[in-house]
Coordinates of C-alpha atoms in Angstrom, one line a residue:
M24 CA 113.1 51.7 -223.8
T25 CA 116.1 51.8 -226.2
E26 CA 119.3 52.4 -224.3
S27 CA 120.7 55.9 -225.0
P28 CA 124.5 56.5 -225.1
A29 CA 126.0 57.8 -221.9
L30 CA 125.9 61.6 -221.6
P31 CA 128.8 63.7 -220.3
A32 CA 128.5 65.3 -216.9
L33 CA 128.9 68.6 -218.6
W34 CA 127.1 68.6 -222.0
P35 CA 128.4 71.3 -224.4
A36 CA 125.3 73.1 -225.6
P37 CA 125.6 73.4 -229.4
V38 CA 125.7 76.9 -230.9
A39 CA 123.3 77.3 -233.8
P40 CA 125.2 77.5 -237.1
G41 CA 122.4 79.7 -238.5
A42 CA 118.6 79.9 -238.7
V43 CA 117.1 76.6 -237.8
D44 CA 114.7 75.0 -240.3
A45 CA 113.4 71.7 -238.9
T46 CA 110.4 69.6 -238.1
V47 CA 110.5 68.1 -234.6
T48 CA 108.2 65.3 -233.5
V49 CA 107.6 65.8 -229.8
P50 CA 106.7 62.8 -227.6
G51 CA 103.4 62.6 -225.9
S52 CA 102.2 64.7 -223.0
K53 CA 103.3 63.7 -219.6
S54 CA 100.3 65.3 -218.0
V55 CA 97.8 63.5 -220.3
T56 CA 99.7 60.2 -220.0
N57 CA 99.7 60.1 -216.2
R58 CA 96.1 61.2 -215.9
G59 CA 95.1 58.7 -218.5
L60 CA 96.9 55.9 -216.6
V61 CA 95.2 56.7 -213.3
L62 CA 91.7 57.0 -214.9
A63 CA 92.2 53.7 -216.8
A64 CA 93.3 52.0 -213.7
L65 CA 90.1 53.1 -211.9
S66 CA 87.8 52.2 -214.7
S67 CA 85.3 49.3 -214.8
E68 CA 86.7 47.9 -218.1
P69 CA 90.0 47.8 -220.0
G70 CA 91.2 50.8 -222.0
W71 CA 94.0 51.9 -224.3
L72 CA 96.6 54.7 -224.2
R73 CA 98.1 55.2 -227.6
R74 CA 101.3 57.1 -228.2
P75 CA 102.0 57.5 -224.5
L76 CA 105.0 59.2 -223.2
R77 CA 107.7 56.8 -222.1
S78 CA 109.8 58.9 -219.6
R79 CA 110.9 58.6 -216.1
D80 CA 107.7 60.2 -214.7
T81 CA 105.3 58.1 -216.7
L82 CA 107.2 54.8 -216.2
L83 CA 107.2 55.5 -212.4
M84 CA 103.4 56.0 -212.6
A85 CA 103.0 52.7 -214.6
E86 CA 105.2 50.7 -212.2
A87 CA 103.3 52.1 -209.2
L88 CA 100.0 51.1 -210.6
R89 CA 101.3 47.6 -211.5
A90 CA 102.5 47.3 -207.9
M91 CA 99.0 47.9 -206.7
G92 CA 97.6 45.2 -209.1
V93 CA 96.8 47.0 -212.3
G94 CA 97.6 45.2 -215.5
I95 CA 99.5 47.4 -218.1
E96 CA 100.5 45.6 -221.3
E97 CA 102.8 47.4 -223.8
T98 CA 102.2 46.6 -227.4
A99 CA 102.7 48.0 -230.9
S100 CA 99.7 50.0 -231.9
S101 CA 97.7 48.9 -234.9
S102 CA 94.4 50.7 -234.3
S103 CA 92.9 52.7 -237.2
S104 CA 92.5 55.5 -234.6
D105 CA 96.3 55.7 -234.4
A106 CA 97.1 56.0 -238.1
S107 CA 100.8 56.8 -237.5
G108 CA 101.3 53.6 -235.5
G109 CA 103.6 53.7 -232.5
E110 CA 103.4 52.3 -229.1
A111 CA 100.2 51.6 -227.1
W112 CA 99.5 50.5 -223.6
R113 CA 96.5 48.4 -222.7
I114 CA 95.4 49.0 -219.1
I115 CA 93.5 46.2 -217.4
P116 CA 91.9 47.3 -214.1
A117 CA 92.0 44.9 -211.2
G118 CA 91.3 44.9 -207.5
L119 CA 93.8 47.4 -206.0
H120 CA 95.8 45.8 -203.2
G121 CA 98.8 46.0 -201.0
P122 CA 101.3 45.6 -199.6
A123 CA 103.2 47.6 -202.2
T124 CA 105.9 50.2 -202.4
V125 CA 105.6 53.2 -204.7
D126 CA 108.7 55.0 -205.9
V127 CA 107.6 58.5 -206.9
G128 CA 111.0 59.6 -208.0
N129 CA 110.6 63.4 -208.1
A130 CA 107.3 63.3 -210.0
G131 CA 104.6 65.6 -208.6
T132 CA 101.9 63.7 -210.5
V133 CA 102.9 60.4 -209.0
M134 CA 103.4 61.6 -205.4
R135 CA 100.0 63.5 -205.4
F136 CA 97.7 61.5 -207.8
L137 CA 98.4 58.1 -206.3
P138 CA 97.7 58.5 -202.5
P139 CA 94.0 58.8 -203.2
V140 CA 94.2 55.6 -205.4
A141 CA 96.1 53.9 -202.6
A142 CA 93.3 54.8 -200.2
L143 CA 91.0 52.6 -202.3
A144 CA 93.4 49.7 -202.2
D145 CA 93.1 46.7 -199.9
G146 CA 96.3 46.9 -197.8
P147 CA 99.2 49.2 -197.0
I148 CA 100.9 51.2 -199.8
R149 CA 104.3 52.8 -198.9
F150 CA 105.4 56.0 -200.8
D151 CA 109.0 57.0 -201.1
G152 CA 111.1 58.9 -203.6
D153 CA 114.1 61.1 -204.4
P154 CA 115.4 63.3 -201.6
R155 CA 113.9 66.4 -203.2
S156 CA 110.4 64.7 -203.1
Y157 CA 110.6 64.9 -199.3
E158 CA 110.7 68.7 -199.6
R159 CA 107.8 69.1 -202.1
P160 CA 104.4 70.1 -200.8
L161 CA 102.1 67.2 -200.1
G162 CA 100.5 68.1 -196.8
G163 CA 97.3 69.4 -198.4
V164 CA 96.6 66.0 -200.0
I165 CA 97.4 64.1 -196.9
E166 CA 95.1 66.2 -194.7
A167 CA 92.3 66.2 -197.3
L168 CA 92.4 62.4 -197.5
R169 CA 92.3 62.0 -193.8
A170 CA 89.3 64.3 -193.7
L171 CA 87.7 62.0 -196.3
G172 CA 88.3 58.9 -194.2
A173 CA 91.8 57.7 -195.2
R174 CA 94.4 56.4 -192.7
I175 CA 97.9 57.7 -193.4
D176 CA 101.1 57.5 -191.4
D177 CA 103.5 60.3 -192.3
D178 CA 105.1 60.8 -188.9
N179 CA 103.4 64.1 -188.8
R180 CA 105.7 65.5 -191.5
G181 CA 103.0 66.4 -194.1
A182 CA 105.4 65.0 -196.6
L183 CA 107.1 61.9 -197.9
P184 CA 107.9 59.2 -197.0
M185 CA 104.6 57.9 -195.8
T186 CA 102.3 54.8 -195.8
V187 CA 98.6 54.9 -196.9
F188 CA 96.6 52.1 -195.2
G189 CA 94.0 51.3 -197.8
G190 CA 90.7 49.9 -196.6
G191 CA 89.3 48.9 -200.0
A192 CA 87.1 52.0 -200.2
L193 CA 86.9 55.6 -199.1
E194 CA 83.9 57.5 -197.9
G195 CA 84.6 60.8 -199.6
G196 CA 82.4 63.8 -199.2
A197 CA 83.1 67.5 -198.8
V198 CA 86.6 68.8 -198.0
E199 CA 88.5 72.0 -197.9
I200 CA 92.1 72.3 -199.2
D201 CA 94.6 75.0 -199.8
A202 CA 96.0 74.2 -203.2
S203 CA 97.8 77.5 -203.8
S204 CA 101.1 75.7 -203.8
S205 CA 100.1 73.2 -206.5
S206 CA 97.0 72.7 -208.6
Q207 CA 97.8 69.0 -208.5
F208 CA 96.2 68.9 -205.0
V209 CA 92.8 69.5 -206.6
S210 CA 93.5 67.1 -209.5
A211 CA 94.6 64.4 -207.2
L212 CA 91.3 64.3 -205.3
L213 CA 89.1 64.7 -208.5
L214 CA 90.8 61.8 -210.4
S215 CA 89.8 59.2 -207.8
A216 CA 86.6 60.8 -206.7
P217 CA 84.2 58.7 -208.8
R218 CA 85.3 55.7 -206.8
F219 CA 84.7 57.4 -203.4
N220 CA 81.4 56.3 -201.8
Q221 CA 80.0 59.9 -201.8
G222 CA 82.2 61.3 -204.6
V223 CA 83.8 64.5 -203.5
E224 CA 83.3 68.2 -203.1
V225 CA 86.6 70.0 -203.2
R226 CA 86.7 73.6 -202.0
H227 CA 89.9 75.5 -202.5
V228 CA 90.6 78.0 -199.7
G229 CA 93.7 80.2 -199.8
A230 CA 95.6 82.3 -202.3
A231 CA 95.0 82.1 -206.0
L232 CA 95.2 78.7 -207.7
P233 CA 98.2 78.3 -210.0
S234 CA 98.1 76.2 -213.3
M235 CA 94.4 76.2 -213.8
P236 CA 94.8 74.7 -217.3
H237 CA 95.9 71.5 -215.6
I238 CA 92.7 71.3 -213.5
R239 CA 90.7 71.9 -216.7
M240 CA 92.6 69.0 -218.2
T241 CA 91.7 66.8 -215.3
V242 CA 88.0 67.7 -215.6
D243 CA 87.9 67.2 -219.3
M244 CA 89.6 63.8 -219.0
L245 CA 87.2 62.7 -216.2
R246 CA 84.2 63.7 -218.3
S247 CA 85.6 61.8 -221.3
V248 CA 85.4 58.5 -219.3
G249 CA 81.9 59.2 -218.1
A250 CA 82.3 61.1 -214.8
Q251 CA 79.9 63.8 -213.8
V252 CA 81.9 66.9 -212.7
D253 CA 80.5 70.3 -211.7
T254 CA 83.0 73.1 -212.0
P255 CA 83.3 76.9 -211.3
E256 CA 83.5 77.5 -215.1
A257 CA 80.2 75.7 -215.6
G258 CA 78.3 78.1 -213.3
G259 CA 79.2 76.5 -210.0
E260 CA 80.6 78.1 -206.9
P261 CA 84.0 79.8 -207.3
N262 CA 86.9 77.4 -206.3
V263 CA 84.5 74.4 -205.8
W264 CA 84.6 71.2 -207.8
R265 CA 82.1 68.3 -207.3
V266 CA 82.4 64.8 -208.7
T267 CA 79.5 62.4 -208.5
P268 CA 80.3 58.7 -207.6
G269 CA 80.0 56.3 -210.5
A270 CA 81.7 53.8 -212.7
L271 CA 84.3 55.0 -215.2
L272 CA 84.4 53.7 -218.7
G273 CA 87.4 52.2 -220.4
R274 CA 88.3 54.3 -223.5
D275 CA 90.8 54.5 -226.3
L276 CA 92.9 57.6 -225.8
V277 CA 95.5 59.0 -228.3
V278 CA 97.9 61.1 -226.3
E279 CA 98.6 64.6 -227.6
P280 CA 102.2 65.8 -228.1
D281 CA 103.6 67.5 -225.0
L282 CA 103.3 71.1 -225.9
S283 CA 105.4 72.3 -222.9
N284 CA 108.2 70.1 -224.1
A285 CA 107.9 71.7 -227.6
Q286 CA 109.0 74.9 -225.9
P287 CA 112.7 74.7 -226.4
F288 CA 112.3 73.8 -230.1
L289 CA 110.0 76.8 -230.7
A290 CA 112.4 78.9 -228.7
A291 CA 115.1 77.9 -231.1
A292 CA 113.2 79.3 -234.0
L293 CA 112.8 82.6 -232.1
V294 CA 116.4 82.8 -231.0
T295 CA 117.9 82.0 -234.5
G296 CA 115.3 83.7 -236.7
G297 CA 114.4 80.3 -238.1
T298 CA 111.4 78.0 -238.6
V299 CA 110.3 74.9 -236.6
T300 CA 107.3 72.8 -237.2
I301 CA 105.7 70.6 -234.5
P302 CA 103.5 68.0 -236.1
D303 CA 100.1 67.1 -234.6
W304 CA 99.7 70.3 -232.6
P305 CA 96.0 70.1 -231.5
E306 CA 93.6 72.8 -232.6
H307 CA 91.9 72.7 -229.1
T308 CA 93.7 71.6 -226.0
T309 CA 93.8 72.1 -222.2
Q310 CA 97.6 71.9 -222.2
P311 CA 99.4 74.9 -220.8
G312 CA 102.0 74.8 -223.5
D313 CA 99.4 76.1 -226.0
A314 CA 100.0 79.5 -224.5
L315 CA 103.4 79.5 -226.3
R316 CA 101.7 80.5 -229.5
E317 CA 100.7 83.9 -228.0
I318 CA 103.7 84.4 -225.7
F319 CA 106.4 83.7 -228.3
T320 CA 104.5 85.7 -231.0
A321 CA 104.6 88.7 -228.6
M322 CA 108.3 88.1 -228.2
G323 CA 109.0 88.5 -231.9
G324 CA 107.8 85.5 -233.8
S325 CA 104.8 84.3 -235.9
C326 CA 102.9 81.1 -236.1
E327 CA 100.6 79.2 -238.3
L328 CA 98.4 76.3 -237.2
T329 CA 97.4 73.9 -240.0
D330 CA 96.3 70.3 -240.3
L331 CA 99.9 69.2 -240.2
G332 CA 100.7 71.0 -237.0
L333 CA 102.2 74.3 -235.7
T334 CA 104.8 76.1 -237.7
F335 CA 106.6 78.9 -235.8
T336 CA 109.0 81.4 -237.4
G337 CA 111.3 83.8 -235.6
S338 CA 111.7 87.4 -237.0
G339 CA 115.4 87.6 -236.1
R340 CA 114.7 89.9 -233.1
I341 CA 113.6 89.0 -229.6
H342 CA 111.5 91.4 -227.6
G343 CA 111.1 91.6 -223.9
I344 CA 107.7 90.8 -222.4
D345 CA 105.7 91.6 -219.3
V346 CA 103.5 88.6 -218.6
D347 CA 101.5 86.8 -215.9
L348 CA 102.5 83.1 -216.1
G349 CA 100.4 82.0 -213.1
E350 CA 98.3 79.6 -215.2
V351 CA 101.3 78.3 -217.2
G352 CA 104.2 78.4 -214.7
E353 CA 106.0 75.4 -216.1
L354 CA 106.8 77.6 -219.2
T355 CA 108.8 80.1 -217.1
P356 CA 112.3 78.6 -217.4
G357 CA 112.2 78.6 -221.2
I358 CA 110.7 82.0 -221.4
A359 CA 113.3 83.3 -219.0
A360 CA 116.0 81.9 -221.2
V361 CA 114.6 83.6 -224.3
A362 CA 114.1 86.8 -222.3
A363 CA 117.8 86.8 -221.3
L364 CA 118.6 87.1 -225.1
A365 CA 116.0 89.8 -225.8
D366 CA 116.5 93.5 -226.8
S367 CA 114.5 94.9 -223.9
P368 CA 113.7 93.9 -220.2
S369 CA 111.1 91.3 -219.2
T370 CA 109.0 90.8 -216.1
L371 CA 107.6 87.3 -215.5
R372 CA 104.8 87.4 -212.8
G373 CA 102.5 85.1 -210.9
V374 CA 104.9 82.2 -210.4
A375 CA 105.9 82.3 -206.7
H376 CA 104.8 78.6 -206.5
L377 CA 107.8 77.7 -208.7
R378 CA 109.9 77.8 -205.6
L379 CA 108.3 74.5 -204.7
H380 CA 108.8 72.6 -207.9
E381 CA 111.5 70.1 -208.9
T382 CA 113.9 72.8 -207.5
D383 CA 113.4 76.4 -206.5
R384 CA 113.1 77.4 -210.1
L385 CA 113.2 81.2 -209.5
A386 CA 116.4 81.0 -207.4
A387 CA 118.0 78.6 -209.8
L388 CA 117.2 80.7 -212.9
T389 CA 118.5 83.8 -211.3
K390 CA 121.7 82.3 -210.1
E391 CA 122.6 80.4 -213.3
I392 CA 121.7 83.1 -215.8
N393 CA 123.6 85.7 -213.7
E394 CA 126.7 83.4 -213.6
L395 CA 126.7 83.6 -217.4
G396 CA 126.8 87.4 -217.2
G397 CA 123.0 88.1 -217.0
D398 CA 121.1 90.5 -214.9
V399 CA 118.1 88.6 -213.3
T400 CA 116.4 89.7 -210.1
E401 CA 113.9 87.7 -208.1
T402 CA 110.6 89.4 -207.2
A403 CA 108.0 88.4 -204.7
D404 CA 106.2 86.3 -207.4
G405 CA 108.6 86.0 -210.3
L406 CA 111.6 87.4 -212.2
H407 CA 112.8 90.7 -213.7
I408 CA 115.2 90.1 -216.5
R409 CA 117.5 92.8 -218.0
P410 CA 119.3 91.5 -221.0
R411 CA 123.1 91.8 -221.0
P412 CA 125.8 90.2 -223.2
L413 CA 126.2 86.6 -221.9
H414 CA 129.3 84.4 -221.9
G415 CA 130.0 80.7 -221.6
G416 CA 130.1 78.7 -218.4
V417 CA 128.6 75.9 -216.5
F418 CA 124.8 76.0 -216.2
R419 CA 123.6 73.8 -213.3
T420 CA 120.3 72.1 -213.5
Y421 CA 119.5 70.9 -209.9
D422 CA 118.0 67.7 -211.4
D423 CA 115.4 69.9 -213.1
H424 CA 114.5 69.0 -216.7
R425 CA 113.2 72.5 -217.5
L426 CA 116.4 74.1 -216.3
A427 CA 118.4 71.8 -218.7
T428 CA 116.3 72.7 -221.7
A429 CA 116.5 76.4 -220.8
A430 CA 120.3 76.2 -220.7
A431 CA 120.3 74.6 -224.2
V432 CA 118.2 77.5 -225.5
I433 CA 120.8 80.0 -224.2
G434 CA 123.6 77.9 -225.6
L435 CA 122.2 78.4 -229.2
A436 CA 123.4 82.0 -229.0
V437 CA 126.1 81.9 -226.4
E438 CA 129.3 79.9 -227.1
G439 CA 130.7 77.8 -224.3
V440 CA 127.6 77.0 -222.3
E441 CA 128.0 73.6 -220.6
V442 CA 124.8 72.0 -219.2
E443 CA 125.4 70.0 -216.0
N444 CA 123.4 66.7 -216.0
V445 CA 121.5 67.2 -219.2
A446 CA 120.3 63.6 -218.7
T447 CA 117.7 64.9 -216.2
T448 CA 115.6 65.8 -219.3
A449 CA 114.7 62.1 -219.4
K450 CA 112.1 63.0 -216.7
T451 CA 109.7 64.1 -219.4
L452 CA 111.6 64.4 -222.7
P453 CA 113.6 61.2 -223.5
D454 CA 116.7 61.6 -225.7
F455 CA 116.5 65.4 -225.7
P456 CA 120.2 65.9 -226.7
A457 CA 119.7 63.8 -229.8
L458 CA 116.5 65.6 -230.8
W459 CA 118.3 68.9 -230.2
T460 CA 121.2 68.0 -232.3
Q461 CA 119.0 66.7 -235.1
M462 CA 117.0 69.9 -235.1
L463 CA 120.2 71.9 -235.7
D464 CA 121.4 69.5 -238.4
P465 CA 118.4 67.7 -240.0
A466 CA 120.8 65.7 -242.1
A467 CA 122.1 64.0 -239.0
A468 CA 121.0 60.5 -238.1
P469 CA 117.6 60.6 -236.6
A470 CA 117.3 60.2 -232.9
R471 CA 116.4 56.6 -231.8
R472 CA 112.8 56.1 -230.8
V473 CA 112.4 55.5 -227.1

């Protein structure tokens, strides 16, 4: 990865000089990249990931798989299927083995998707990470894996750090799990299930499942490599997913742009009354970020999807919104930032689970927007936002990439916003400050590729 210049501890968020008019190429999807890495590592033959995201979360995933014996070669792409060129990773499956240590950082996909993989390895796999990772929900995955035959030592914490003692195989079968705190619990079991002796039947018990698009993404990607998956949407039982055991095929996957990471740039068009184009926006996708087309249009913009991508145009006015974000919770910080600049109140519902993300996102958004003069109130499952004139000040991010980009959105319209630790955006969106600056001034030198 190209070394980026050091960023200040407090990054002055630039105020928009006028309506933006820019084309922003967004790096690949973290969710697709990390699922693609896991599936390729478990396949029976080599595969390719083209245009993968290179960020902290995806590099942690790649290094963890390498530690367990998977070959991942990074090359320049020359495939005709990747006409724009760019980077490509060749993944060469091998016998999974320990001993090994996995650093999950603060990546939910790494800490949840890889313990089932580690259960298939031959030998112990130690999992550790950032201090915040110790507080994030993992007990559902641990207990489910034990019920399926895995041996795990977590000192009865139900959280990191822990060691998975892989036995080279896992029996699998039927298991109940409460995934109301994270849909990743379900995805974690489904991704490795074709390699379990009996496959898996995952039955969710508990409150409503959040972030269903991510489970649909997991199912679609499993099917694309040859897995047989029965789902509630396909006429199966509600909240039950079944995966049949079998070999996974190596494939050549071109990673879509990360539509959730396109959010701040689309928000810039809405906030400034300008126009932003995101190239290669897919016509059909399971990414939650695709909901931005509908949500931001309701808040005062318009969009057009063409062969070139998505062009979004702001009207010069921002309207409040009452919306259930339960399926697309990761969009909440950016929507809250826009709502704080709207002409009427907003209510964001269905996102109680955000209290368990990289930070307590509901508490953090409430505190930081209010400290800039806002009027945000936490509800049982979301936020109520009453727009007020905002002023400058420090916006703390709590090592949460989506808090940092939300602060940058507010800074477009509010002079003097300083973003604490904007470098945390490297978790999923490398070189965000340079991309942001270039969007506001397209004549500026282009951001270095990473």
